[in-house]
Tab-separated table of C-alpha atoms in Angstrom:
chain	number	residue	atom	x	y	z
M	1	MET	CA	39.560	-12.335	-32.161
M	2	ASP	CA	37.671	-9.223	-31.761
M	3	MET	CA	39.364	-6.702	-29.744
M	4	SER	CA	35.961	-5.392	-28.620
M	5	GLU	CA	35.323	-8.598	-26.924
M	6	THR	CA	38.756	-8.546	-25.309
M	7	ARG	CA	37.929	-9.379	-21.271
M	8	ARG	CA	40.739	-8.565	-18.581
M	9	PRO	CA	42.356	-11.430	-17.004
M	10	GLY	CA	40.189	-13.123	-14.436
M	11	ARG	CA	37.177	-11.844	-15.297
M	12	PRO	CA	34.108	-14.062	-16.021
M	13	ALA	CA	32.911	-14.358	-19.737
M	14	SER	CA	29.428	-13.492	-18.665
M	15	ALA	CA	27.855	-11.692	-15.908
M	16	ASP	CA	24.882	-11.925	-13.746
M	17	PRO	CA	22.196	-9.461	-15.417
M	18	ARG	CA	20.856	-8.517	-12.102
M	19	GLN	CA	23.757	-7.865	-10.491
M	20	LEU	CA	25.288	-6.382	-13.641
M	21	ARG	CA	22.220	-3.630	-13.495
M	22	VAL	CA	22.841	-3.027	-9.654
M	23	GLN	CA	26.284	-2.157	-10.543
M	24	MET	CA	25.038	0.280	-13.507
M	25	LEU	CA	22.430	1.542	-11.440
M	26	GLU	CA	24.935	2.713	-8.572
M	27	ILE	CA	27.142	4.281	-11.085
M	28	ILE	CA	24.561	6.358	-12.745
M	29	LEU	CA	23.471	7.191	-9.230
M	30	ARG	CA	26.557	8.341	-8.352
M	31	GLU	CA	27.707	10.129	-11.375
M	32	GLY	CA	24.568	11.320	-12.829
M	33	TYR	CA	22.492	10.063	-15.727
M	34	GLU	CA	23.038	12.393	-18.279
M	35	HIS	CA	27.040	12.644	-17.385
M	36	VAL	CA	27.990	8.842	-17.669
M	37	THR	CA	28.682	7.005	-20.834
M	38	MET	CA	28.023	3.266	-21.447
M	39	ALA	CA	31.189	3.327	-22.640
M	40	GLN	CA	32.352	4.170	-18.892
M	41	LEU	CA	29.602	1.896	-17.468
M	42	ALA	CA	31.197	-0.801	-19.278
M	43	ALA	CA	34.982	-0.045	-18.185
M	44	GLU	CA	33.891	0.626	-14.578
M	45	ALA	CA	32.557	-2.985	-14.759
M	46	GLY	CA	35.273	-4.517	-15.986
M	47	ILE	CA	33.403	-5.971	-19.192
M	48	SER	CA	33.215	-5.012	-22.899
M	49	LEU	CA	31.394	-2.474	-24.444
M	50	ARG	CA	29.741	-5.043	-26.528
M	51	THR	CA	28.719	-7.638	-23.857
M	52	LEU	CA	27.259	-4.531	-21.894
M	53	HIS	CA	24.749	-3.664	-24.981
M	54	ARG	CA	23.911	-7.883	-25.009
M	55	TYR	CA	22.430	-7.315	-21.779
M	56	PHE	CA	21.497	-3.517	-21.816
M	57	PRO	CA	21.151	-2.395	-25.835
M	58	ALA	CA	20.969	1.375	-24.637
M	59	LYS	CA	21.659	3.300	-21.347
M	60	GLY	CA	18.015	3.972	-20.947
M	61	ASP	CA	17.174	0.258	-20.605
M	62	ILE	CA	18.995	0.127	-17.480
M	63	VAL	CA	16.863	2.387	-15.568
M	64	TRP	CA	13.559	1.862	-17.208
M	65	LEU	CA	13.825	-1.753	-17.890
M	66	GLY	CA	10.344	-3.284	-16.645
M	67	ALA	CA	8.816	0.217	-16.362
M	68	GLU	CA	6.865	-0.469	-19.791
M	69	GLY	CA	5.716	-3.735	-18.621
M	70	GLY	CA	2.714	-4.428	-16.075
M	71	HIS	CA	-0.046	-2.646	-17.520
M	72	GLU	CA	-1.643	-6.080	-18.844
M	73	ALA	CA	-1.393	-7.577	-15.139
M	74	LEU	CA	-2.739	-3.869	-14.422
M	75	ARG	CA	-5.957	-4.616	-16.808
M	76	ARG	CA	-6.528	-7.863	-15.012
M	77	GLU	CA	-6.300	-6.946	-11.395
M	78	LEU	CA	-8.910	-3.838	-12.260
M	79	ASP	CA	-11.216	-6.368	-14.229
M	80	ALA	CA	-11.107	-8.306	-10.786
M	81	VAL	CA	-11.029	-5.808	-8.384
M	82	ASP	CA	-13.964	-5.235	-6.537
M	83	GLN	CA	-16.258	-2.984	-8.083
M	84	GLY	CA	-18.048	-1.390	-4.985
M	85	LEU	CA	-14.499	0.251	-4.276
M	86	ALA	CA	-14.264	3.982	-5.130
M	87	PRO	CA	-12.273	4.418	-8.553
M	88	LEU	CA	-8.915	5.169	-6.357
M	89	GLN	CA	-9.621	2.734	-3.740
M	90	ALA	CA	-9.502	-0.081	-6.269
M	91	LEU	CA	-6.762	1.351	-8.334
M	92	ALA	CA	-4.951	0.996	-5.385
M	93	VAL	CA	-5.870	-2.590	-4.495
M	94	ALA	CA	-5.246	-3.350	-8.296
M	95	VAL	CA	-1.692	-1.478	-8.414
M	96	GLY	CA	-0.274	-3.330	-5.155
M	97	ARG	CA	-1.541	-6.833	-6.765
M	98	VAL	CA	0.933	-5.782	-9.530
M	99	PHE	CA	3.671	-4.956	-7.423
M	100	ASP	CA	3.202	-8.366	-5.451
M	101	LEU	CA	3.636	-10.049	-9.015
M	102	GLU	CA	6.913	-7.770	-9.885
M	103	VAL	CA	10.416	-9.809	-9.873
M	104	GLU	CA	12.294	-6.663	-9.276
M	105	GLU	CA	14.024	-7.188	-5.725
M	106	GLU	CA	13.299	-4.607	-3.268
M	107	PRO	CA	16.816	-2.714	-2.739
M	108	THR	CA	17.003	-2.785	-6.973
M	109	ALA	CA	13.279	-1.207	-7.045
M	110	ARG	CA	14.645	1.706	-4.894
M	111	LEU	CA	17.935	2.257	-6.629
M	112	ARG	CA	16.506	2.200	-9.600
M	113	LEU	CA	13.711	5.076	-8.642
M	114	ARG	CA	16.679	6.851	-6.785
M	115	ALA	CA	18.219	6.896	-10.521
M	116	ILE	CA	14.980	8.510	-11.877
M	117	ALA	CA	14.110	11.041	-9.021
M	118	ALA	CA	17.756	12.406	-9.707
M	119	MET	CA	17.529	13.014	-13.542
M	120	PRO	CA	16.567	16.065	-14.722
M	121	PRO	CA	12.591	16.700	-14.881
M	122	GLU	CA	12.701	16.254	-18.983
M	123	GLN	CA	14.730	12.871	-18.500
M	124	SER	CA	13.290	11.451	-15.771
M	125	SER	CA	9.119	12.122	-16.747
M	126	ARG	CA	9.550	9.580	-20.182
M	127	PRO	CA	6.106	9.411	-20.904
M	128	ASP	CA	6.468	6.765	-23.252
M	129	ALA	CA	7.221	4.568	-20.516
M	130	TYR	CA	4.350	4.468	-18.907
M	131	LEU	CA	1.741	4.901	-21.644
M	132	GLY	CA	0.313	1.403	-20.945
M	133	TRP	CA	-0.174	1.809	-17.558
M	134	ARG	CA	-1.842	5.738	-18.435
M	135	GLN	CA	-4.095	4.062	-20.776
M	136	GLU	CA	-5.584	1.420	-18.576
M	137	VAL	CA	-5.957	3.796	-16.093
M	138	ALA	CA	-8.067	5.963	-18.854
M	139	VAL	CA	-10.149	2.884	-19.445
M	140	PHE	CA	-11.030	1.760	-16.212
M	141	LEU	CA	-11.799	5.326	-15.009
M	142	ALA	CA	-14.254	6.235	-18.032
M	143	ARG	CA	-15.581	2.798	-17.689
M	144	ARG	CA	-16.854	3.669	-14.218
M	145	ALA	CA	-17.765	7.082	-15.069
M	146	GLY	CA	-19.435	6.394	-18.345
M	147	LEU	CA	-17.040	8.252	-20.262
M	148	HIS	CA	-15.135	7.669	-23.251
M	149	PRO	CA	-11.537	6.778	-22.645
M	150	ASP	CA	-9.887	9.405	-24.918
M	151	GLY	CA	-12.258	12.243	-23.871
M	152	LEU	CA	-10.496	14.989	-22.112
M	153	VAL	CA	-11.948	14.142	-18.278
M	154	ALA	CA	-10.704	10.396	-18.349
M	155	ARG	CA	-7.286	11.545	-20.399
M	156	ALA	CA	-6.889	13.907	-17.426
M	157	ALA	CA	-7.481	11.959	-14.608
M	158	SER	CA	-5.434	9.051	-15.706
M	159	ALA	CA	-2.883	11.645	-16.332
M	160	ALA	CA	-3.026	12.935	-12.209
M	161	VAL	CA	-3.423	9.184	-11.335
M	162	GLN	CA	0.120	8.814	-13.175
M	163	ALA	CA	1.592	11.585	-11.615
M	164	ALA	CA	0.498	10.672	-8.000
M	165	MET	CA	1.936	7.021	-8.131
M	166	ALA	CA	5.472	8.416	-9.946
M	167	GLU	CA	5.592	10.601	-7.103
M	168	ALA	CA	4.849	8.330	-4.427
M	169	LEU	CA	7.403	5.931	-5.728
M	170	SER	CA	9.996	8.741	-5.725
M	171	TRP	CA	8.894	9.330	-2.304
M	172	TRP	CA	9.292	6.186	-1.369
M	173	ALA	CA	12.571	5.347	-2.699
M	174	THR	CA	14.461	8.503	-1.232
M	175	GLU	CA	12.266	9.401	1.939
M	176	ALA	CA	10.359	6.462	3.433
M	177	GLY	CA	11.491	3.630	5.772
M	178	ALA	CA	12.661	0.254	5.113
M	179	ASP	CA	9.620	-0.805	6.754
M	180	GLU	CA	7.235	0.725	4.173
M	181	ALA	CA	6.542	-0.974	1.104
M	182	ALA	CA	6.266	0.609	-2.669
M	183	HIS	CA	2.489	0.070	-2.803
M	184	THR	CA	1.637	1.328	0.489
M	185	ALA	CA	3.429	4.467	-0.438
M	186	VAL	CA	1.051	4.476	-3.859
M	187	GLU	CA	-1.956	3.850	-1.388
M	188	ARG	CA	-1.432	6.940	0.720
M	189	ALA	CA	-0.584	8.990	-2.248
M	190	PHE	CA	-4.227	7.881	-3.523
M	191	GLN	CA	-6.113	8.067	-0.292
M	192	GLY	CA	-4.640	11.644	0.058
M	193	LEU	CA	-5.444	12.913	-3.738
M	194	GLU	CA	-9.330	11.476	-2.783
M	195	GLY	CA	-9.381	13.029	0.511
M	196	LEU	CA	-8.073	16.516	-1.004
M	197	LEU	CA	-9.811	16.632	-3.930
M	198	GLY	CA	-12.989	15.000	-3.491
M	199	SER	CA	-13.997	16.713	-0.239
M	200	GLY	CA	-12.762	19.566	-1.246
M	201	SER	CA	-14.962	19.679	-4.911
M	202	GLU	CA	-18.279	18.800	-2.838
M	203	GLU	CA	-17.855	21.818	-0.321
M	204	ARG	CA	-16.941	24.118	-3.219
M	205	GLY	CA	-20.274	22.774	-5.591
M	206	ALA	CA	-18.075	21.180	-8.275
M	207	PRO	CA	-19.663	20.957	-11.532
M	208	SER	CA	-21.665	18.044	-11.907
M	209	GLY	CA	-21.011	14.475	-13.160
M	210	ASN	CA	-22.917	15.375	-16.372
M	211	ASN	CA	-21.133	18.641	-17.222
M	212	SER	CA	-17.807	16.735	-16.664
M	213	ALA	CA	-18.983	14.003	-19.227
M	214	SER	CA	-19.620	16.989	-21.938
M	215	LEU	CA	-16.006	17.426	-21.762
M	216	ALA	CA	-15.167	14.315	-22.699
């Protein structure tokens, strides 16, 4: 018998992945992502390292599992959203609908986002996890403005939207009250971004759309 599979007496042969993830997130939040190892996580959970790897191949999967998904749902919602809405309003509606489809329970989502917020900046940003979302936003904004999705303006705008959403989710997980939903925090961030930048650009005589398009 492989000694790595030896279990403590009374421990179940398998664990509920959702409960196990919550336990792992609590440990990561307590100890710090950069300080805890997979072996330590397994030992504290009372399971073998091999069993932990069966559910989560790498430590990053515990925190980022699910972050890479959702962009296909976002694309569908952006295609279906009311075209009469302003771009950031449309994005807020679409993101809210995607969140409604999420299977992750709210307490787990808050815990996961708190763990991300506590990470060092170079670890918490993880751009690859949100690449699909950022690309869909770039395509949507470029289509609205008649720009190329790979151009400077569309890429910069999608990066700004992604940063605003990440900041809103971090605030929701660490500071928002229990009665506020994640998607409403994102919506408020988008509204604020539109209000601050939109009104300010008009008052200061921002470059016209044609000049912006020339940068794309």
